[in-house]
Amino acid sequence: MKKVLKFLLGFIIGLVSVILVLCIGLTVANKISEVSMNKYIDTFSKVEYESQLKPQLDEYGNWYFTTDGDFKIMHITDTHIGGGCLSRGEDKKAFNAVAAMIAYEKPDLVIATGDISSAYVTSGTFNNKYAHQYFSRFMENLGVYWTVTFGNHDAEATNFYNKDAVAKMYENDEFKYCLFSSGPEDVSGQGNHVINVKNSKGDVTQCLIMIDTHSFTEDDPFGIAWDYDWVKEDQIEWYKDMIELYCKGEKTTTKSLAFFHIPLLEVREAYWEYVNNGCQNTENVRFIKGNPGEKDPVVFPSETKTALFDTMVELGSTQGMFYGHDHLNNFVLEYKGIIMSYGYSIDYFSYADIDKWGYQRGCQMITCHTDGSFDIEHENYYQDKYQPLYEKEVVTMVKEAK
């Protein structure tokens, strides 16, 4: 019995020692990697604009741009920066791609709809601060105005920093170009905020509404069952307040666009209504373009139906919604008069072998016109027009690679 106890004690001590050595080794490696990544990020210089629009704060503390011409938004999503010593190569590719697209497109505003971070064991760290600080430093170096909405991986239960702490990172007063706001303290989530586009008369021509779709449910905090949370009732009330404040006039309704990470349940409903009708449009659904790259059920929203979509239809302001989350989907639908559009993902890291595929990687360009209308174009990163600072990797463009 004593020999067994001695063996168990020795085994436990040995295991603890190995874990300590690994932890110390990874801590040192990640600190070394941090220096390397910051040097890499600092090689990207400010994008040159002929005439860059500059935002101002309105009386309610919300940012707005003024223009009598088109307003260009670049929508990127799911950068999945690992932030650790084991993901450094993939992280560099992500920054290289985003910089090339921003340098060419010169958008007035970049909106990143979540999953900026992928602080997993496979990245070598659970410290999600690395990824968010790298991304912030990178965007500020480029000198383009930008904001974010949070995704389900940006502040996971296993990460060092929760969403409140991450939000404070983005609200850094030293940032010159970040327009992120945590939003009202009495509204669920972090990052519920608006950015407006106005004409020279002071009229809002487009209201851009960022909404936090949260992460995993309380019953599945670690995301083992992929049980996604949902937009809360107080957020829907906040949305209604923003529409009332900025979009409702005596005779007209100003148009708005919504940005978030996890698609609403209605996206799945619309997609399957189209498929079950023999991939033909229905009274409610019009398939516009793009590809469903994920496996069944193709769209992975929260399974909880909220009143957000019906509220959008009822109020008649929001004409389009933009999201990510499902990395291999890039299709666009119109459902009950509202455009539903996946963005291209950036991800080089979180899906197995996704760094070797290219059909799903790029950005979505949204051009807002002064009459409230808008156009969207999905732009694949591997077009010749995007010339990155560092060599562009060779990938397969075949959709069936998954």
XYZ file of C-alpha atoms in Angstrom:
402
model
C 0.000 0.000 0.000
C 2.834 2.377 0.864
C 4.483 1.624 -2.483
C 1.236 2.423 -4.311
C 0.827 5.707 -2.414
C 4.447 6.602 -3.047
C 4.006 5.869 -6.757
C 0.831 7.974 -6.952
C 2.486 10.833 -5.088
C 5.483 10.697 -7.381
C 3.256 10.588 -10.444
C 1.257 13.625 -9.274
C 4.404 15.598 -8.450
C 5.879 14.693 -11.824
C 2.706 15.682 -13.663
C 2.481 18.999 -11.824
C 6.145 19.652 -12.588
C 5.621 18.987 -16.294
C 2.593 21.299 -16.365
C 4.541 24.041 -14.577
C 7.445 23.715 -16.998
C 5.033 23.880 -19.949
C 3.269 26.924 -18.520
C 6.525 28.741 -17.848
C 7.835 27.794 -21.279
C 4.682 29.039 -23.030
C 4.707 32.256 -20.999
C 8.267 32.989 -22.090
C 7.530 31.965 -25.691
C 4.451 34.195 -25.827
C 6.402 37.176 -24.498
C 9.012 36.624 -27.191
C 6.221 36.230 -29.742
C 4.643 39.490 -28.546
C 7.805 41.406 -29.395
C 7.969 39.742 -32.802
C 4.289 40.403 -33.586
C 4.459 44.059 -32.599
C 7.503 44.551 -34.825
C 5.628 42.880 -37.690
C 2.491 44.973 -37.149
C 4.583 48.144 -37.099
C 5.814 47.439 -40.629
C 2.358 48.373 -41.913
C 2.106 52.086 -42.565
C -0.754 54.560 -42.760
C -3.074 54.267 -45.753
C -2.891 57.326 -47.992
C -6.238 59.002 -48.707
C -6.789 61.868 -51.134
C -9.409 63.269 -48.784
C -10.268 61.203 -45.720
C -13.615 61.838 -44.063
C -13.268 62.658 -40.369
C -16.004 61.819 -37.846
C -17.463 64.045 -35.162
C -19.494 63.394 -32.026
C -23.128 64.437 -31.925
C -25.038 65.767 -28.923
C -25.823 62.195 -27.791
C -22.196 61.084 -27.835
C -22.458 59.077 -31.054
C -20.055 59.406 -33.981
C -21.125 60.645 -37.405
C -19.510 61.332 -40.774
C -20.577 64.129 -43.098
C -20.577 63.671 -46.878
C -22.714 64.542 -49.880
C -21.176 61.661 -51.802
C -20.986 57.908 -51.380
C -19.836 56.423 -48.077
C -17.714 53.261 -48.304
C -17.792 50.609 -45.572
C -15.480 47.621 -45.521
C -17.039 44.723 -43.643
C -14.526 42.143 -42.390
C -15.289 39.296 -40.056
C -13.749 36.372 -38.178
C -10.096 37.394 -38.256
C -9.460 34.769 -35.537
C -6.127 36.095 -34.322
C -4.723 33.399 -32.025
C -2.347 35.803 -30.334
C 0.035 33.085 -29.119
C 3.397 31.698 -30.070
C 1.803 28.737 -31.887
C -0.438 30.857 -34.137
C 2.048 33.571 -35.062
C 2.413 32.476 -38.696
C -1.341 32.401 -39.298
C -1.826 35.694 -37.442
C 0.680 37.409 -39.707
C -1.157 36.153 -42.791
C -4.415 37.606 -41.468
C -2.894 41.046 -40.925
C -1.166 40.912 -44.305
C -4.491 40.191 -46.042
C -6.527 42.843 -44.218
C -3.875 45.516 -44.812
C -3.772 44.795 -48.555
C -7.539 45.095 -48.916
C -7.783 48.297 -46.867
C -4.872 49.882 -48.757
C -6.607 49.250 -52.083
C -10.225 49.956 -51.157
C -9.553 52.960 -48.886
C -12.872 52.652 -47.029
C -14.338 55.482 -44.987
C -15.052 52.995 -42.190
C -14.069 49.407 -41.401
C -16.534 47.331 -39.378
C -15.189 44.041 -37.976
C -18.084 41.834 -36.923
C -16.539 39.686 -34.249
C -14.311 36.741 -33.492
C -11.279 38.948 -33.689
C -9.656 36.634 -31.152
C -9.042 32.880 -31.070
C -7.153 32.405 -27.827
C -7.241 28.613 -27.784
C -4.872 25.964 -26.479
C -3.765 25.496 -30.117
C -2.650 29.133 -30.277
C -0.426 28.633 -27.245
C -2.303 31.018 -24.977
C -5.657 31.653 -23.338
C -4.687 35.309 -22.908
C -7.069 36.987 -25.353
C -5.553 40.395 -24.603
C -2.764 39.622 -27.067
C -5.125 39.258 -30.038
C -7.203 42.328 -29.249
C -4.144 44.499 -28.622
C -2.511 43.311 -31.848
C -5.660 44.069 -33.833
C -6.051 47.529 -32.276
C -2.413 48.431 -32.847
C -2.656 47.223 -36.446
C -5.802 49.218 -37.272
C -4.457 52.355 -35.637
C -1.228 52.024 -37.651
C -3.270 51.896 -40.870
C -5.002 55.142 -39.935
C -8.451 54.035 -41.087
C -11.564 54.652 -39.000
C -12.886 51.418 -37.556
C -15.152 49.753 -35.056
C -16.011 46.230 -33.921
C -18.844 44.073 -32.711
C -17.999 41.090 -30.509
C -18.306 37.427 -31.462
C -18.625 34.248 -29.449
C -14.840 33.695 -29.294
C -13.658 37.182 -28.315
C -13.951 36.615 -24.571
C -14.556 32.924 -23.943
C -14.999 31.324 -20.534
C -11.465 29.908 -20.788
C -9.915 33.274 -21.683
C -8.112 35.544 -19.239
C -10.246 38.619 -19.968
C -14.042 38.875 -20.034
C -15.995 41.002 -22.487
C -16.193 44.003 -20.153
C -12.408 44.080 -19.952
C -12.022 43.620 -23.712
C -14.474 46.472 -24.345
C -12.339 48.753 -22.173
C -9.321 47.826 -24.322
C -11.130 49.188 -27.375
C -12.272 52.332 -25.585
C -8.670 53.436 -25.160
C -8.536 57.254 -25.225
C -5.187 57.084 -27.000
C -6.768 55.525 -30.097
C -7.264 58.134 -32.830
C -9.308 56.035 -35.252
C -11.324 53.558 -33.178
C -15.015 54.528 -32.985
C -16.099 51.639 -30.767
C -18.364 52.327 -27.813
C -19.391 49.885 -25.095
C -22.881 51.338 -25.320
C -25.409 52.071 -22.574
C -24.623 50.416 -19.255
C -28.270 49.473 -18.720
C -28.446 47.507 -21.996
C -27.269 43.879 -22.216
C -23.949 43.170 -23.863
C -21.004 45.290 -24.888
C -20.690 47.298 -28.061
C -24.284 48.246 -28.819
C -23.614 51.537 -30.591
C -24.463 53.587 -33.662
C -22.443 55.519 -36.223
C -24.325 57.837 -38.561
C -23.707 59.194 -42.027
C -25.074 62.711 -42.609
C -25.224 65.096 -45.529
C -24.040 68.704 -45.380
C -27.560 69.790 -44.365
C -27.220 67.706 -41.211
C -29.725 65.048 -42.278
C -28.915 61.429 -41.416
C -28.708 59.503 -44.697
C -27.676 56.152 -43.195
C -27.669 54.910 -39.612
C -25.202 52.106 -38.895
C -26.281 50.039 -35.898
C -23.875 47.671 -34.144
C -25.468 44.978 -31.949
C -23.885 42.466 -29.570
C -25.145 38.928 -30.300
C -23.291 37.611 -27.229
C -21.512 34.266 -26.993
C -22.712 30.941 -25.572
C -25.677 30.381 -23.268
C -25.414 30.061 -19.492
C -26.136 26.340 -19.839
C -23.224 25.930 -22.251
C -20.602 28.482 -21.101
C -17.681 26.653 -22.709
C -19.445 26.203 -26.042
C -19.221 22.411 -25.951
C -22.712 22.026 -27.435
C -22.387 25.154 -29.642
C -25.477 26.545 -27.934
C -25.428 30.226 -28.886
C -26.900 33.076 -26.885
C -29.352 35.607 -28.323
C -30.122 39.315 -28.550
C -31.954 40.374 -25.394
C -35.229 42.272 -25.079
C -33.557 45.397 -23.684
C -31.279 45.478 -26.743
C -34.337 45.378 -28.994
C -35.802 48.295 -27.030
C -32.485 50.143 -27.453
C -32.616 49.412 -31.197
C -36.136 50.858 -31.350
C -34.933 53.939 -29.465
C -32.108 54.469 -31.984
C -34.522 54.165 -34.905
C -36.865 56.642 -33.224
C -33.983 59.032 -32.494
C -32.229 59.014 -35.856
C -34.523 57.505 -38.482
C -38.127 58.499 -37.869
C -39.260 61.781 -39.420
C -42.718 63.243 -39.894
C -42.940 62.115 -43.512
C -39.968 59.859 -44.188
C -38.016 57.039 -42.578
C -34.222 57.236 -42.763
C -32.578 53.976 -43.770
C -30.327 51.961 -41.483
C -28.000 48.953 -41.646
C -27.311 46.482 -38.822
C -24.004 44.752 -38.061
C -23.456 41.850 -35.672
C -21.651 38.515 -35.430
C -24.064 35.578 -35.127
C -26.769 35.427 -37.815
C -30.369 35.574 -36.648
C -32.530 32.454 -36.722
C -34.450 34.046 -39.602
C -31.382 33.641 -41.839
C -31.696 29.860 -41.517
C -35.466 30.040 -42.012
C -35.045 32.077 -45.180
C -32.295 29.850 -46.576
C -34.261 26.640 -46.081
C -37.465 28.173 -47.420
C -35.507 28.846 -50.615
C -33.898 25.364 -50.708
C -37.156 23.541 -49.957
C -38.751 25.407 -52.848
C -36.309 23.735 -55.244
C -33.786 26.581 -54.924
C -36.345 28.928 -56.415
C -37.370 32.282 -54.979
C -40.558 32.436 -52.925
C -42.933 35.213 -51.982
C -40.735 35.996 -48.972
C -37.232 34.980 -50.102
C -35.028 36.119 -52.960
C -31.607 34.484 -53.342
C -29.200 37.150 -54.582
C -25.740 35.581 -54.801
C -23.006 33.630 -53.047
C -22.368 30.133 -51.745
C -23.428 28.066 -48.705
C -20.141 26.427 -47.719
C -21.016 24.999 -44.298
C -22.480 21.553 -43.674
C -26.103 21.015 -42.643
C -27.912 22.862 -41.234
C -25.675 25.383 -43.078
C -26.639 28.369 -40.902
C -25.661 28.232 -37.203
C -27.606 30.880 -35.265
C -28.964 30.932 -31.758
C -31.841 28.489 -31.552
C -33.851 31.111 -29.646
C -36.119 33.226 -31.808
C -36.228 36.859 -30.746
C -38.368 39.800 -31.826
C -35.455 41.673 -33.421
C -36.117 40.729 -37.046
C -39.869 41.276 -36.795
C -39.178 44.645 -35.164
C -36.921 45.592 -38.073
C -39.646 44.679 -40.557
C -42.271 46.583 -38.564
C -40.255 49.797 -38.183
C -39.245 49.806 -41.851
C -35.862 51.458 -41.457
C -33.296 48.652 -41.490
C -32.784 47.518 -45.063
C -29.784 45.254 -44.558
C -27.989 43.163 -41.946
C -24.379 41.985 -42.090
C -22.729 39.245 -40.051
C -20.131 36.446 -40.089
C -19.707 33.478 -37.742
C -20.163 30.732 -40.374
C -16.791 31.080 -42.084
C -17.545 29.195 -45.279
C -20.869 30.869 -46.053
C -20.895 34.005 -48.168
C -24.401 34.040 -49.621
C -26.818 36.957 -49.718
C -30.601 36.698 -49.386
C -33.470 39.123 -49.254
C -36.115 38.070 -46.744
C -39.327 40.031 -46.202
C -37.681 43.092 -47.714
C -34.441 42.987 -45.704
C -31.064 42.054 -47.210
C -29.255 39.346 -45.205
C -25.583 39.142 -46.060
C -22.665 37.074 -44.829
C -19.275 38.728 -45.085
C -16.163 36.950 -46.304
C -14.127 35.624 -43.376
C -10.413 36.213 -42.821
C -9.704 33.139 -40.648
C -6.390 31.365 -41.230
C -6.428 29.530 -37.926
C -9.600 28.241 -36.287
C -10.853 25.761 -38.924
C -8.571 22.832 -39.731
C -6.604 23.535 -42.943
C -8.569 26.727 -43.630
C -5.286 28.546 -44.286
C -4.967 26.396 -47.422
C -8.379 27.463 -48.838
C -9.098 30.743 -50.546
C -12.642 30.877 -51.926
C -14.058 32.128 -48.609
C -11.475 34.793 -47.709
C -11.855 38.492 -48.405
C -14.020 41.464 -47.504
C -17.459 42.865 -48.245
C -17.668 46.394 -49.610
C -20.870 48.293 -48.811
C -21.408 51.583 -50.630
C -24.041 53.823 -49.064
C -25.596 56.441 -51.346
C -27.036 59.763 -50.281
C -30.586 58.668 -51.121
C -30.382 55.881 -48.506
C -29.806 53.065 -50.993
C -26.713 50.857 -50.890
C -24.720 48.400 -52.984
C -22.705 45.410 -51.785
C -19.810 43.561 -53.370
C -17.983 40.532 -52.007
C -14.290 40.913 -52.842
C -12.061 37.862 -52.733
C -8.607 38.525 -51.321
C -6.831 36.502 -54.022
C -7.660 38.942 -56.800
C -4.619 40.550 -58.417
C -5.756 44.011 -57.390
C -4.884 43.261 -53.776
C -1.100 43.442 -53.497
C -0.001 42.712 -49.909
C 3.155 43.976 -48.268
C 4.342 40.392 -47.815
C 3.971 37.488 -50.207
C 0.454 36.205 -50.759
C 0.097 32.522 -49.917
C -0.907 29.884 -52.478
C -4.353 28.412 -51.754
C -6.977 26.241 -53.397
C -9.993 28.100 -54.715
C -12.124 24.984 -55.005
C -15.246 25.258 -52.848
C -15.394 21.496 -52.207
C -12.111 21.640 -50.251
C -14.081 21.237 -46.991
